[in-house]
Amino acid sequence: MRISEIKLPEYATFLNMPPGKEHYKLLGYLSTLCDNAEIFDIGTCLGYSALALAHNPTNKVLSFDITRIGSLPSADNIKYYLENVLTPEGKEKWGKRILASPLIFFDIAPHEGFLEYEFYSWLKENNYQGLLVCDDIHYFKEMTENFWNKVDAKHKLDATNVGHWSGTGLIYFTEKAAPSLIN
C-alpha cells in the first residue's frame, strides 16, 4: 500500500508537506532504492516515519520505540515493537538484522547526540554497509556538536533542503550505499 492510498487523519497533513519542511517524501523515496528488504525505523513516535518508509510495499518496516504515545498508522508492511534496540540486549537480539538492513531511519529523544553517536560508532565498528538517515541534526546544539560534527565528512550529506527543516543527515558507510541523490 502506498502512502497516497492511505486515508490519514486531518492532523497528519504534514505528511504531504514539501521536502525541506518535512522529511517524509524523502523517506518514501529512499524506500524505493531497495526491494524486499527490512528497513529499521528507530524512534517510532507517532509512526509517520514508519508509514513513509512503508511506501515501497516490497519492503518490511520494523519500527522501534521505548514508549507508546498513542495509536499508530497501519500498513501491511509495518510492524511496531516496544523495545530498546540500543541496549546490549537489544543489539544482541536485533543486531544481525539491523546490520543487514540497507536503510535505517534514526530519530530518538532526547536529541543530545550521545546515543546517536554511539549507534553510529557501533554501525561503523560492525562494518554496516547501508544508509543511516538521522533527524534533527541542526535543531539541537547538542545533536550538532555531540553527533553530526563528529561523523566522518566523507561519508555524510546534509540533506536538510530535501528533508526536515530541523536537519536531515544521510550517512553512507560505503559508496555503494550512497543514494542516487548524492551521486
PDB file of N, CA and C in Angstrom, residues 18-75:
ATOM      1  N   PRO A  18       6.010  19.795   1.699  1.00  0.00           N
ATOM      2  CA  PRO A  18       7.123  19.679   0.751  1.00  0.00           C
ATOM      3  C   PRO A  18       8.451  19.344   1.419  1.00  0.00           C
ATOM      4  N   PRO A  19       9.337  18.716   0.661  1.00  0.00           N
ATOM      5  CA  PRO A  19      10.696  18.482   1.155  1.00  0.00           C
ATOM      6  C   PRO A  19      11.328  19.811   1.573  1.00  0.00           C
ATOM      7  N   GLY A  20      12.083  19.773   2.633  1.00  0.00           N
ATOM      8  CA  GLY A  20      12.662  20.986   3.190  1.00  0.00           C
ATOM      9  C   GLY A  20      11.855  21.467   4.385  1.00  0.00           C
ATOM     10  N   LYS A  21      10.596  21.049   4.455  1.00  0.00           N
ATOM     11  CA  LYS A  21       9.760  21.310   5.635  1.00  0.00           C
ATOM     12  C   LYS A  21       9.628  20.012   6.438  1.00  0.00           C
ATOM     13  N   GLU A  22       9.260  18.946   5.765  1.00  0.00           N
ATOM     14  CA  GLU A  22       9.163  17.625   6.381  1.00  0.00           C
ATOM     15  C   GLU A  22       9.974  16.626   5.559  1.00  0.00           C
ATOM     16  N   HIS A  23      10.387  15.554   6.183  1.00  0.00           N
ATOM     17  CA  HIS A  23      11.269  14.575   5.543  1.00  0.00           C
ATOM     18  C   HIS A  23      10.536  13.340   5.021  1.00  0.00           C
ATOM     19  N   TYR A  24       9.238  13.309   5.098  1.00  0.00           N
ATOM     20  CA  TYR A  24       8.501  12.089   4.768  1.00  0.00           C
ATOM     21  C   TYR A  24       8.592  11.709   3.293  1.00  0.00           C
ATOM     22  N   LYS A  25       8.589  12.668   2.404  1.00  0.00           N
ATOM     23  CA  LYS A  25       8.726  12.338   0.978  1.00  0.00           C
ATOM     24  C   LYS A  25      10.127  11.801   0.681  1.00  0.00           C
ATOM     25  N   LEU A  26      11.132  12.341   1.356  1.00  0.00           N
ATOM     26  CA  LEU A  26      12.488  11.813   1.213  1.00  0.00           C
ATOM     27  C   LEU A  26      12.546  10.365   1.692  1.00  0.00           C
ATOM     28  N   LEU A  27      11.937  10.085   2.836  1.00  0.00           N
ATOM     29  CA  LEU A  27      11.938   8.712   3.351  1.00  0.00           C
ATOM     30  C   LEU A  27      11.216   7.769   2.394  1.00  0.00           C
ATOM     31  N   GLY A  28      10.098   8.210   1.845  1.00  0.00           N
ATOM     32  CA  GLY A  28       9.383   7.398   0.863  1.00  0.00           C
ATOM     33  C   GLY A  28      10.248   7.116  -0.352  1.00  0.00           C
ATOM     34  N   TYR A  29      10.943   8.150  -0.841  1.00  0.00           N
ATOM     35  CA  TYR A  29      11.844   7.967  -1.981  1.00  0.00           C
ATOM     36  C   TYR A  29      12.964   6.977  -1.647  1.00  0.00           C
ATOM     37  N   LEU A  30      13.591   7.157  -0.494  1.00  0.00           N
ATOM     38  CA  LEU A  30      14.695   6.264  -0.123  1.00  0.00           C
ATOM     39  C   LEU A  30      14.231   4.816  -0.033  1.00  0.00           C
ATOM     40  N   SER A  31      12.979   4.605   0.355  1.00  0.00           N
ATOM     41  CA  SER A  31      12.462   3.234   0.436  1.00  0.00           C
ATOM     42  C   SER A  31      12.380   2.575  -0.931  1.00  0.00           C
ATOM     43  N   THR A  32      12.326   3.374  -1.976  1.00  0.00           N
ATOM     44  CA  THR A  32      12.253   2.806  -3.329  1.00  0.00           C
ATOM     45  C   THR A  32      13.619   2.375  -3.856  1.00  0.00           C
ATOM     46  N   LEU A  33      14.676   2.700  -3.136  1.00  0.00           N
ATOM     47  CA  LEU A  33      16.024   2.340  -3.581  1.00  0.00           C
ATOM     48  C   LEU A  33      16.399   0.915  -3.199  1.00  0.00           C
ATOM     49  N   CYS A  34      15.514   0.256  -2.456  1.00  0.00           N
ATOM     50  CA  CYS A  34      15.750  -1.145  -2.103  1.00  0.00           C
ATOM     51  C   CYS A  34      14.430  -1.893  -2.212  1.00  0.00           C
ATOM     52  N   ASP A  35      14.525  -3.164  -2.509  1.00  0.00           N
ATOM     53  CA  ASP A  35      13.348  -4.015  -2.638  1.00  0.00           C
ATOM     54  C   ASP A  35      13.511  -5.252  -1.772  1.00  0.00           C
ATOM     55  N   ASN A  36      12.386  -5.739  -1.250  1.00  0.00           N
ATOM     56  CA  ASN A  36      12.370  -6.967  -0.452  1.00  0.00           C
ATOM     57  C   ASN A  36      13.364  -6.917   0.706  1.00  0.00           C
ATOM     58  N   ALA A  37      13.408  -5.778   1.368  1.00  0.00           N
ATOM     59  CA  ALA A  37      14.368  -5.569   2.447  1.00  0.00           C
ATOM     60  C   ALA A  37      13.648  -5.274   3.758  1.00  0.00           C
ATOM     61  N   GLU A  38      14.374  -5.453   4.858  1.00  0.00           N
ATOM     62  CA  GLU A  38      13.901  -4.998   6.156  1.00  0.00           C
ATOM     63  C   GLU A  38      14.489  -3.611   6.383  1.00  0.00           C
ATOM     64  N   ILE A  39      13.625  -2.647   6.627  1.00  0.00           N
ATOM     65  CA  ILE A  39      14.038  -1.278   6.922  1.00  0.00           C
ATOM     66  C   ILE A  39      13.755  -1.034   8.398  1.00  0.00           C
ATOM     67  N   PHE A  40      14.727  -0.463   9.090  1.00  0.00           N
ATOM     68  CA  PHE A  40      14.559  -0.180  10.518  1.00  0.00           C
ATOM     69  C   PHE A  40      14.234   1.285  10.736  1.00  0.00           C
ATOM     70  N   ASP A  41      13.224   1.519  11.565  1.00  0.00           N
ATOM     71  CA  ASP A  41      12.788   2.840  11.990  1.00  0.00           C
ATOM     72  C   ASP A  41      12.976   2.862  13.500  1.00  0.00           C
ATOM     73  N   ILE A  42      14.010   3.553  13.950  1.00  0.00           N
ATOM     74  CA  ILE A  42      14.327   3.563  15.368  1.00  0.00           C
ATOM     75  C   ILE A  42      13.896   4.908  15.945  1.00  0.00           C
ATOM     76  N   GLY A  43      12.817   4.853  16.726  1.00  0.00           N
ATOM     77  CA  GLY A  43      12.182   6.043  17.269  1.00  0.00           C
ATOM     78  C   GLY A  43      10.814   6.251  16.626  1.00  0.00           C
ATOM     79  N   THR A  44       9.879   5.367  16.892  1.00  0.00           N
ATOM     80  CA  THR A  44       8.560   5.367  16.252  1.00  0.00           C
ATOM     81  C   THR A  44       7.805   6.674  16.416  1.00  0.00           C
ATOM     82  N   CYS A  45       7.741   7.192  17.628  1.00  0.00           N
ATOM     83  CA  CYS A  45       6.941   8.376  17.986  1.00  0.00           C
ATOM     84  C   CYS A  45       5.501   8.183  17.515  1.00  0.00           C
ATOM     85  N   LEU A  46       5.031   8.968  16.560  1.00  0.00           N
ATOM     86  CA  LEU A  46       3.653   8.853  16.066  1.00  0.00           C
ATOM     87  C   LEU A  46       3.494   7.849  14.924  1.00  0.00           C
ATOM     88  N   GLY A  47       4.601   7.296  14.442  1.00  0.00           N
ATOM     89  CA  GLY A  47       4.544   6.269  13.406  1.00  0.00           C
ATOM     90  C   GLY A  47       4.572   6.781  11.980  1.00  0.00           C
ATOM     91  N   TYR A  48       4.717   8.064  11.784  1.00  0.00           N
ATOM     92  CA  TYR A  48       4.661   8.587  10.420  1.00  0.00           C
ATOM     93  C   TYR A  48       5.942   8.349   9.626  1.00  0.00           C
ATOM     94  N   SER A  49       7.071   8.247  10.299  1.00  0.00           N
ATOM     95  CA  SER A  49       8.286   7.873   9.575  1.00  0.00           C
ATOM     96  C   SER A  49       8.168   6.429   9.096  1.00  0.00           C
ATOM     97  N   ALA A  50       7.618   5.557   9.934  1.00  0.00           N
ATOM     98  CA  ALA A  50       7.402   4.159   9.522  1.00  0.00           C
ATOM     99  C   ALA A  50       6.465   4.103   8.327  1.00  0.00           C
ATOM    100  N   LEU A  51       5.422   4.909   8.359  1.00  0.00           N
ATOM    101  CA  LEU A  51       4.467   4.943   7.256  1.00  0.00           C
ATOM    102  C   LEU A  51       5.134   5.409   5.974  1.00  0.00           C
ATOM    103  N   ALA A  52       5.964   6.430   6.061  1.00  0.00           N
ATOM    104  CA  ALA A  52       6.680   6.915   4.871  1.00  0.00           C
ATOM    105  C   ALA A  52       7.641   5.855   4.345  1.00  0.00           C
ATOM    106  N   LEU A  53       8.348   5.180   5.249  1.00  0.00           N
ATOM    107  CA  LEU A  53       9.285   4.129   4.840  1.00  0.00           C
ATOM    108  C   LEU A  53       8.567   2.929   4.242  1.00  0.00           C
ATOM    109  N   ALA A  54       7.288   2.773   4.539  1.00  0.00           N
ATOM    110  CA  ALA A  54       6.490   1.668   4.001  1.00  0.00           C
ATOM    111  C   ALA A  54       5.994   1.953   2.588  1.00  0.00           C
ATOM    112  N   HIS A  55       6.399   3.068   2.023  1.00  0.00           N
ATOM    113  CA  HIS A  55       5.962   3.467   0.677  1.00  0.00           C
ATOM    114  C   HIS A  55       6.212   2.365  -0.360  1.00  0.00           C
ATOM    115  N   ASN A  56       7.365   1.712  -0.271  1.00  0.00           N
ATOM    116  CA  ASN A  56       7.661   0.597  -1.171  1.00  0.00           C
ATOM    117  C   ASN A  56       7.086  -0.669  -0.533  1.00  0.00           C
ATOM    118  N   PRO A  57       6.006  -1.207  -1.094  1.00  0.00           N
ATOM    119  CA  PRO A  57       5.317  -2.335  -0.452  1.00  0.00           C
ATOM    120  C   PRO A  57       6.113  -3.639  -0.439  1.00  0.00           C
ATOM    121  N   THR A  58       7.229  -3.710  -1.180  1.00  0.00           N
ATOM    122  CA  THR A  58       8.026  -4.938  -1.150  1.00  0.00           C
ATOM    123  C   THR A  58       8.889  -5.022   0.101  1.00  0.00           C
ATOM    124  N   ASN A  59       9.070  -3.902   0.787  1.00  0.00           N
ATOM    125  CA  ASN A  59       9.894  -3.865   1.987  1.00  0.00           C
ATOM    126  C   ASN A  59       9.053  -4.074   3.232  1.00  0.00           C
ATOM    127  N   LYS A  60       9.710  -4.509   4.287  1.00  0.00           N
ATOM    128  CA  LYS A  60       9.076  -4.645   5.594  1.00  0.00           C
ATOM    129  C   LYS A  60       9.738  -3.627   6.524  1.00  0.00           C
ATOM    130  N   VAL A  61       8.928  -2.807   7.175  1.00  0.00           N
ATOM    131  CA  VAL A  61       9.433  -1.791   8.095  1.00  0.00           C
ATOM    132  C   VAL A  61       9.260  -2.292   9.526  1.00  0.00           C
ATOM    133  N   LEU A  62      10.355  -2.311  10.262  1.00  0.00           N
ATOM    134  CA  LEU A  62      10.355  -2.683  11.673  1.00  0.00           C
ATOM    135  C   LEU A  62      10.601  -1.402  12.457  1.00  0.00           C
ATOM    136  N   SER A  63       9.602  -0.954  13.206  1.00  0.00           N
ATOM    137  CA  SER A  63       9.671   0.325  13.899  1.00  0.00           C
ATOM    138  C   SER A  63       9.743   0.101  15.404  1.00  0.00           C
ATOM    139  N   PHE A  64      10.720   0.751  16.048  1.00  0.00           N
ATOM    140  CA  PHE A  64      11.004   0.539  17.463  1.00  0.00           C
ATOM    141  C   PHE A  64      10.910   1.830  18.256  1.00  0.00           C
ATOM    142  N   ASP A  65      10.352   1.708  19.456  1.00  0.00           N
ATOM    143  CA  ASP A  65      10.362   2.814  20.402  1.00  0.00           C
ATOM    144  C   ASP A  65      10.293   2.230  21.806  1.00  0.00           C
ATOM    145  N   ILE A  66      10.600   3.059  22.790  1.00  0.00           N
ATOM    146  CA  ILE A  66      10.585   2.583  24.171  1.00  0.00           C
ATOM    147  C   ILE A  66       9.314   3.008  24.896  1.00  0.00           C
ATOM    148  N   THR A  67       8.519   3.891  24.279  1.00  0.00           N
ATOM    149  CA  THR A  67       7.223   4.294  24.826  1.00  0.00           C
ATOM    150  C   THR A  67       6.226   4.375  23.682  1.00  0.00           C
ATOM    151  N   ARG A  68       4.974   4.278  24.022  1.00  0.00           N
ATOM    152  CA  ARG A  68       3.914   4.399  23.019  1.00  0.00           C
ATOM    153  C   ARG A  68       3.142   5.670  23.322  1.00  0.00           C
ATOM    154  N   ILE A  69       3.037   6.556  22.338  1.00  0.00           N
ATOM    155  CA  ILE A  69       2.358   7.833  22.520  1.00  0.00           C
ATOM    156  C   ILE A  69       0.857   7.704  22.288  1.00  0.00           C
ATOM    157  N   GLY A  70       0.460   6.929  21.353  1.00  0.00           N
ATOM    158  CA  GLY A  70      -0.960   6.775  21.036  1.00  0.00           C
ATOM    159  C   GLY A  70      -1.140   5.733  19.959  1.00  0.00           C
ATOM    160  N   SER A  71      -2.254   5.803  19.255  1.00  0.00           N
ATOM    161  CA  SER A  71      -2.474   4.842  18.179  1.00  0.00           C
ATOM    162  C   SER A  71      -1.546   5.157  17.017  1.00  0.00           C
ATOM    163  N   LEU A  72      -1.171   4.131  16.299  1.00  0.00           N
ATOM    164  CA  LEU A  72      -0.199   4.260  15.212  1.00  0.00           C
ATOM    165  C   LEU A  72      -0.849   3.931  13.882  1.00  0.00           C
ATOM    166  N   PRO A  73      -0.396   4.590  12.814  1.00  0.00           N
ATOM    167  CA  PRO A  73      -0.935   4.252  11.496  1.00  0.00           C
ATOM    168  C   PRO A  73      -0.520   2.835  11.113  1.00  0.00           C
ATOM    169  N   SER A  74      -1.349   2.182  10.344  1.00  0.00           N
ATOM    170  CA  SER A  74      -1.018   0.809   9.972  1.00  0.00           C
ATOM    171  C   SER A  74      -0.866   0.680   8.468  1.00  0.00           C
ATOM    172  N   ALA A  75      -0.067  -0.257   8.098  1.00  0.00           N
ATOM    173  CA  ALA A  75       0.118  -0.679   6.713  1.00  0.00           C
ATOM    174  C   ALA A  75       0.531  -2.136   6.783  1.00  0.00           C
TER     175      ALA A  75
END
